[in-house]
mmCIF file of C-alpha atoms in Angstrom:
data_model
loop_
_atom_site.group_PDB
_atom_site.id
_atom_site.type_symbol
_atom_site.label_atom_id
_atom_site.label_comp_id
_atom_site.label_asym_id
_atom_site.label_seq_id
_atom_site.Cartn_x
_atom_site.Cartn_y
_atom_site.Cartn_z
ATOM 1 C CA MET A 1 1.499 -122.346 40.042
ATOM 2 C CA GLY A 2 -0.539 -124.449 40.559
ATOM 3 C CA LEU A 3 0.639 -125.673 44.000
ATOM 4 C CA SER A 4 -0.277 -121.919 44.890
ATOM 5 C CA PHE A 5 -3.010 -121.821 43.312
ATOM 6 C CA ALA A 6 -4.035 -124.884 45.826
ATOM 7 C CA LEU A 7 -2.568 -123.338 49.121
ATOM 8 C CA VAL A 8 -4.444 -119.903 48.731
ATOM 9 C CA ALA A 9 -8.158 -121.951 48.267
ATOM 10 C CA ALA A 10 -7.393 -124.193 51.235
ATOM 11 C CA ALA A 11 -7.035 -121.380 53.615
ATOM 12 C CA LEU A 12 -9.466 -119.627 51.581
ATOM 13 C CA ALA A 13 -12.103 -122.439 52.271
ATOM 14 C CA VAL A 14 -11.236 -122.630 55.691
ATOM 15 C CA ALA A 15 -10.615 -119.498 57.008
ATOM 16 C CA LEU A 16 -14.177 -118.810 55.130
ATOM 17 C CA ALA A 17 -16.007 -122.073 57.714
ATOM 18 C CA LEU A 18 -14.400 -120.326 60.454
ATOM 19 C CA ARG A 19 -16.942 -117.490 59.460
ATOM 20 C CA PRO A 20 -13.843 -114.690 61.298
ATOM 21 C CA TRP A 21 -15.844 -111.555 60.208
ATOM 22 C CA ARG A 22 -17.936 -111.778 63.287
ATOM 23 C CA ARG A 23 -14.571 -110.150 65.053
ATOM 24 C CA LEU A 24 -15.228 -106.924 63.083
ATOM 25 C CA ARG A 25 -19.145 -106.393 65.148
ATOM 26 C CA ALA A 26 -17.163 -104.777 68.226
ATOM 27 C CA ASP A 27 -14.848 -101.917 67.357
ATOM 28 C CA ALA A 28 -11.662 -103.503 68.789
ATOM 29 C CA GLY A 29 -11.688 -105.461 65.894
ATOM 30 C CA LEU A 30 -12.777 -102.853 62.916
ATOM 31 C CA HIS A 31 -10.008 -100.108 63.356
ATOM 32 C CA PRO A 32 -6.966 -102.432 62.707
ATOM 33 C CA TRP A 33 -8.999 -104.849 59.848
ATOM 34 C CA LEU A 34 -9.006 -101.016 58.548
ATOM 35 C CA ALA A 35 -5.807 -99.629 58.829
ATOM 36 C CA SER A 36 -4.509 -103.065 57.470
ATOM 37 C CA LEU A 37 -6.594 -103.087 54.353
ATOM 38 C CA VAL A 38 -4.947 -99.521 54.073
ATOM 39 C CA LEU A 39 -1.846 -99.576 54.471
ATOM 40 C CA LEU A 40 -0.263 -103.185 53.463
ATOM 41 C CA PRO A 41 -1.769 -103.142 49.932
ATOM 42 C CA TRP A 42 1.954 -100.496 49.509
ATOM 43 C CA LEU A 43 4.118 -102.382 51.286
ATOM 44 C CA TRP A 44 2.663 -105.384 48.661
ATOM 45 C CA ALA A 45 3.317 -103.004 45.369
ATOM 46 C CA ALA A 46 6.476 -102.496 46.993
ATOM 47 C CA GLN A 47 7.307 -105.652 45.263
ATOM 48 C CA ARG A 48 11.792 -105.433 44.874
ATOM 49 C CA VAL A 49 13.670 -106.989 41.907
ATOM 50 C CA MET A 50 17.244 -108.101 43.357
ATOM 51 C CA PRO A 51 20.213 -109.055 40.779
ATOM 52 C CA GLY A 52 19.705 -112.497 39.126
ATOM 53 C CA GLY A 53 15.756 -112.041 39.413
ATOM 54 C CA MET A 54 15.450 -112.769 43.199
ATOM 55 C CA GLN A 55 12.139 -111.015 44.586
ATOM 56 C CA LEU A 56 11.524 -109.481 48.351
ATOM 57 C CA GLN A 57 8.876 -108.381 49.360
ATOM 58 C CA LEU A 58 7.573 -107.650 53.017
ATOM 59 C CA SER A 59 4.180 -109.054 53.612
ATOM 60 C CA GLY A 60 3.230 -107.798 57.211
ATOM 61 C CA ALA A 61 1.283 -111.251 57.400
ATOM 62 C CA CYS A 62 2.016 -112.793 60.908
ATOM 63 C CA LEU A 63 1.425 -108.812 61.839
ATOM 64 C CA MET A 64 -1.947 -109.355 60.324
ATOM 65 C CA VAL A 65 -2.268 -112.976 62.387
ATOM 66 C CA LEU A 66 -1.265 -111.420 66.128
ATOM 67 C CA MET A 67 -4.035 -108.534 65.382
ATOM 68 C CA LEU A 68 -6.906 -109.982 63.507
ATOM 69 C CA GLY A 69 -6.639 -113.605 64.548
ATOM 70 C CA TRP A 70 -5.927 -116.654 61.548
ATOM 71 C CA PRO A 71 -8.803 -116.613 59.742
ATOM 72 C CA LEU A 72 -9.401 -112.641 59.232
ATOM 73 C CA ALA A 73 -5.776 -112.313 58.731
ATOM 74 C CA VAL A 74 -6.314 -114.974 55.764
ATOM 75 C CA LEU A 75 -9.443 -113.296 54.611
ATOM 76 C CA SER A 76 -8.095 -110.081 54.734
ATOM 77 C CA LEU A 77 -4.899 -111.076 52.610
ATOM 78 C CA LEU A 78 -6.753 -111.820 48.878
ATOM 79 C CA PRO A 79 -8.031 -108.005 48.431
ATOM 80 C CA ILE A 80 -4.792 -106.431 49.525
ATOM 81 C CA ALA A 81 -2.480 -108.697 47.437
ATOM 82 C CA ILE A 82 -4.701 -108.241 44.994
ATOM 83 C CA THR A 83 -4.418 -104.280 45.269
ATOM 84 C CA GLY A 84 -1.480 -104.428 45.816
ATOM 85 C CA ALA A 85 -0.866 -105.717 42.096
ATOM 86 C CA LEU A 86 -2.546 -103.503 40.728
ATOM 87 C CA LEU A 87 -0.456 -101.065 42.960
ATOM 88 C CA GLY A 88 2.244 -101.909 41.936
ATOM 89 C CA GLY A 89 1.854 -103.309 37.970
ATOM 90 C CA ILE A 90 2.369 -107.374 39.616
ATOM 91 C CA GLY A 91 1.815 -109.973 37.168
ATOM 92 C CA TRP A 92 -0.749 -112.141 38.566
ATOM 93 C CA PRO A 93 1.244 -115.711 38.438
ATOM 94 C CA GLN A 94 3.961 -113.508 40.313
ATOM 95 C CA ALA A 95 1.007 -112.558 43.140
ATOM 96 C CA LEU A 96 -0.623 -114.936 43.075
ATOM 97 C CA ASP A 97 3.231 -116.897 44.387
ATOM 98 C CA GLN A 98 4.045 -114.226 46.943
ATOM 99 C CA LEU A 99 -0.288 -114.449 47.552
ATOM 100 C CA ALA A 100 0.681 -118.089 48.350
ATOM 101 C CA TRP A 101 3.584 -118.280 50.549
ATOM 102 C CA HIS A 102 4.531 -114.892 51.661
ATOM 103 C CA GLY A 103 0.681 -114.461 52.871
ATOM 104 C CA MET A 104 -1.121 -117.719 53.569
ATOM 105 C CA ALA A 105 1.301 -120.358 54.185
ATOM 106 C CA ALA A 106 3.485 -117.218 56.211
ATOM 107 C CA ALA A 107 0.599 -116.687 58.743
ATOM 108 C CA THR A 108 -0.561 -120.629 58.895
ATOM 109 C CA LEU A 109 3.082 -121.164 60.292
ATOM 110 C CA ALA A 110 2.948 -117.543 62.292
ATOM 111 C CA LEU A 111 -0.429 -119.532 64.008
ATOM 112 C CA GLY A 112 1.377 -122.690 64.952
ATOM 113 C CA ILE A 113 4.603 -121.501 65.900
ATOM 114 C CA GLY A 114 2.634 -118.764 67.634
ATOM 115 C CA LEU A 115 0.158 -121.200 69.429
ATOM 116 C CA ALA A 116 3.654 -123.658 70.432
ATOM 117 C CA THR A 117 5.069 -120.403 72.492
ATOM 118 C CA ARG A 118 1.432 -119.842 74.016
ATOM 119 C CA ARG A 119 1.678 -123.730 74.920
ATOM 120 C CA TRP A 120 5.429 -124.521 76.054
ATOM 121 C CA LEU A 121 7.006 -120.641 76.988
ATOM 122 C CA PRO A 122 5.928 -118.485 80.317
ATOM 123 C CA HIS A 123 2.361 -116.411 80.468
ATOM 124 C CA HIS A 124 4.289 -113.035 80.387
ATOM 125 C CA PRO A 125 4.164 -109.712 78.705
ATOM 126 C CA PHE A 126 7.818 -109.767 77.399
ATOM 127 C CA VAL A 127 7.485 -113.614 76.472
ATOM 128 C CA PHE A 128 4.374 -112.578 74.430
ATOM 129 C CA ILE A 129 6.804 -109.388 72.452
ATOM 130 C CA LEU A 130 9.819 -111.386 72.538
ATOM 131 C CA GLY A 131 8.436 -115.079 71.575
ATOM 132 C CA ARG A 132 5.236 -114.656 69.450
ATOM 133 C CA GLY A 133 6.211 -110.928 67.881
ATOM 134 C CA PHE A 134 9.218 -110.646 66.709
ATOM 135 C CA PHE A 135 11.076 -115.400 67.314
ATOM 136 C CA THR A 136 7.896 -116.697 65.798
ATOM 137 C CA THR A 137 7.870 -114.235 62.662
ATOM 138 C CA ALA A 138 10.936 -114.168 62.061
ATOM 139 C CA LEU A 139 11.104 -118.122 62.145
ATOM 140 C CA ALA A 140 7.909 -117.935 59.802
ATOM 141 C CA ILE A 141 8.617 -115.401 57.513
ATOM 142 C CA MET A 142 12.133 -117.909 56.877
ATOM 143 C CA ALA A 143 10.219 -121.025 56.847
ATOM 144 C CA ALA A 144 7.777 -119.751 54.304
ATOM 145 C CA GLY A 145 10.304 -118.348 52.200
ATOM 146 C CA THR A 146 12.334 -121.450 52.011
ATOM 147 C CA LEU A 147 9.694 -124.098 51.455
ATOM 148 C CA ALA A 148 9.044 -121.650 48.420
ATOM 149 C CA ALA A 149 12.410 -121.061 47.281
ATOM 150 C CA LEU A 150 12.447 -124.790 46.833
ATOM 151 C CA VAL A 151 9.333 -125.609 45.165
ATOM 152 C CA HIS A 152 9.704 -123.038 42.661
ATOM 153 C CA PRO A 153 12.405 -122.685 39.969
ATOM 154 C CA LEU A 154 15.265 -120.624 40.704
ATOM 155 C CA PRO A 155 16.031 -117.633 38.761
ATOM 156 C CA GLU A 156 18.258 -117.266 36.004
ATOM 157 C CA GLY A 157 22.116 -116.535 37.872
ATOM 158 C CA THR A 158 20.808 -117.486 41.223
ATOM 159 C CA ASP A 159 21.816 -120.445 43.357
ATOM 160 C CA LEU A 160 19.307 -121.662 46.503
ATOM 161 C CA VAL A 161 22.370 -120.137 49.007
ATOM 162 C CA THR A 162 21.775 -116.623 47.978
ATOM 163 C CA LEU A 163 17.758 -116.927 47.571
ATOM 164 C CA LEU A 164 17.862 -118.330 51.302
ATOM 165 C CA VAL A 165 20.175 -115.847 52.738
ATOM 166 C CA GLY A 166 17.741 -113.312 50.901
ATOM 167 C CA HIS A 167 14.139 -114.310 52.890
ATOM 168 C CA TRP A 168 16.549 -114.875 55.636
ATOM 169 C CA LEU A 169 17.172 -111.011 56.021
ATOM 170 C CA MET A 170 13.683 -109.900 54.863
ATOM 171 C CA ALA A 171 12.391 -112.575 57.625
ATOM 172 C CA TRP A 172 14.329 -110.555 60.329
ATOM 173 C CA GLY A 173 13.698 -107.135 59.019
ATOM 174 C CA GLU A 174 9.847 -108.143 59.383
ATOM 175 C CA ALA A 175 10.367 -109.393 62.906
ATOM 176 C CA PHE A 176 11.663 -106.413 63.894
ATOM 177 C CA SER A 177 8.606 -104.414 63.074
ATOM 178 C CA THR A 178 6.289 -106.471 63.436
ATOM 179 C CA GLY A 179 7.791 -106.867 67.415
ATOM 180 C CA MET A 180 8.366 -103.197 67.960
ATOM 181 C CA LEU A 181 4.855 -102.766 66.533
ATOM 182 C CA VAL A 182 3.226 -105.654 69.125
ATOM 183 C CA ALA A 183 5.640 -103.813 72.249
ATOM 184 C CA ILE A 184 3.780 -100.539 70.934
ATOM 185 C CA PHE A 185 -0.040 -102.490 71.053
ATOM 186 C CA VAL A 186 0.419 -104.052 74.226
ATOM 187 C CA ALA A 187 1.380 -100.727 75.830
ATOM 188 C CA PHE A 188 -0.989 -98.910 74.619
ATOM 189 C CA LYS A 189 -3.971 -100.659 72.429
ATOM 190 C CA PRO A 190 -3.930 -104.036 73.915
ATOM 191 C CA GLN A 191 -7.846 -104.751 72.396
ATOM 192 C CA TRP A 192 -5.513 -104.382 68.542
ATOM 193 C CA LEU A 193 -4.733 -107.995 69.033
ATOM 194 C CA ALA A 194 -6.605 -110.835 68.689
ATOM 195 C CA THR A 195 -3.690 -112.967 70.530
ATOM 196 C CA TRP A 196 -2.872 -110.963 73.259
ATOM 197 C CA SER A 197 -5.036 -111.588 76.838
ATOM 198 C CA ASP A 198 -4.784 -109.447 80.055
ATOM 199 C CA SER A 199 -5.848 -112.582 82.030
ATOM 200 C CA ARG A 200 -3.258 -114.773 80.400
ATOM 201 C CA TYR A 201 -0.190 -112.652 80.056
ATOM 202 C CA LEU A 202 -0.145 -110.028 82.764
ATOM 203 C CA PRO A 203 1.454 -111.075 86.180
ATOM 204 C CA LYS A 204 -1.074 -112.206 89.478
ATOM 205 C CA ASP A 205 -1.336 -110.219 92.453
#
């Protein structure tokens, strides 16, 4: 629990130092932020405990990074996790672990992998959708779930391989939903994506 608290505190401190609330002054940033605060707590409240005590959850953290940018996404994950815990009757130690690994760690990994794709892959809308929306989400959620499994004691009756398979399957599910929503936003609401740029990703005439 101490490691989870330290991870959350460090991420929040860095995010606060970057003053991300400036993005909310524009309508383009306000609407996706409000939608995240309203909808995602229900996703966090819907944690499921599988046989053997394995906990699985979709987080939406990678999508929030694409929509809001990493600093605002990280700050917003705190009230989302708190509200989700209240709605779902989730204990605070468990909620803190979920916030740390499926929230802060996943968002930070998504930022790092996403910056690598922007640096090394061609600038094209399909590369953005598949690279940052789908594959980056899958890799970030897989990595965050793997780290969480390695640093926490295994639930009684569950082996490490089974736990990792569960996290990886959830990662592909989240990658599919994130990639689909990113494709919709690129087509109809590109201003809802803080990481999207017409000048960078649209082909030049």
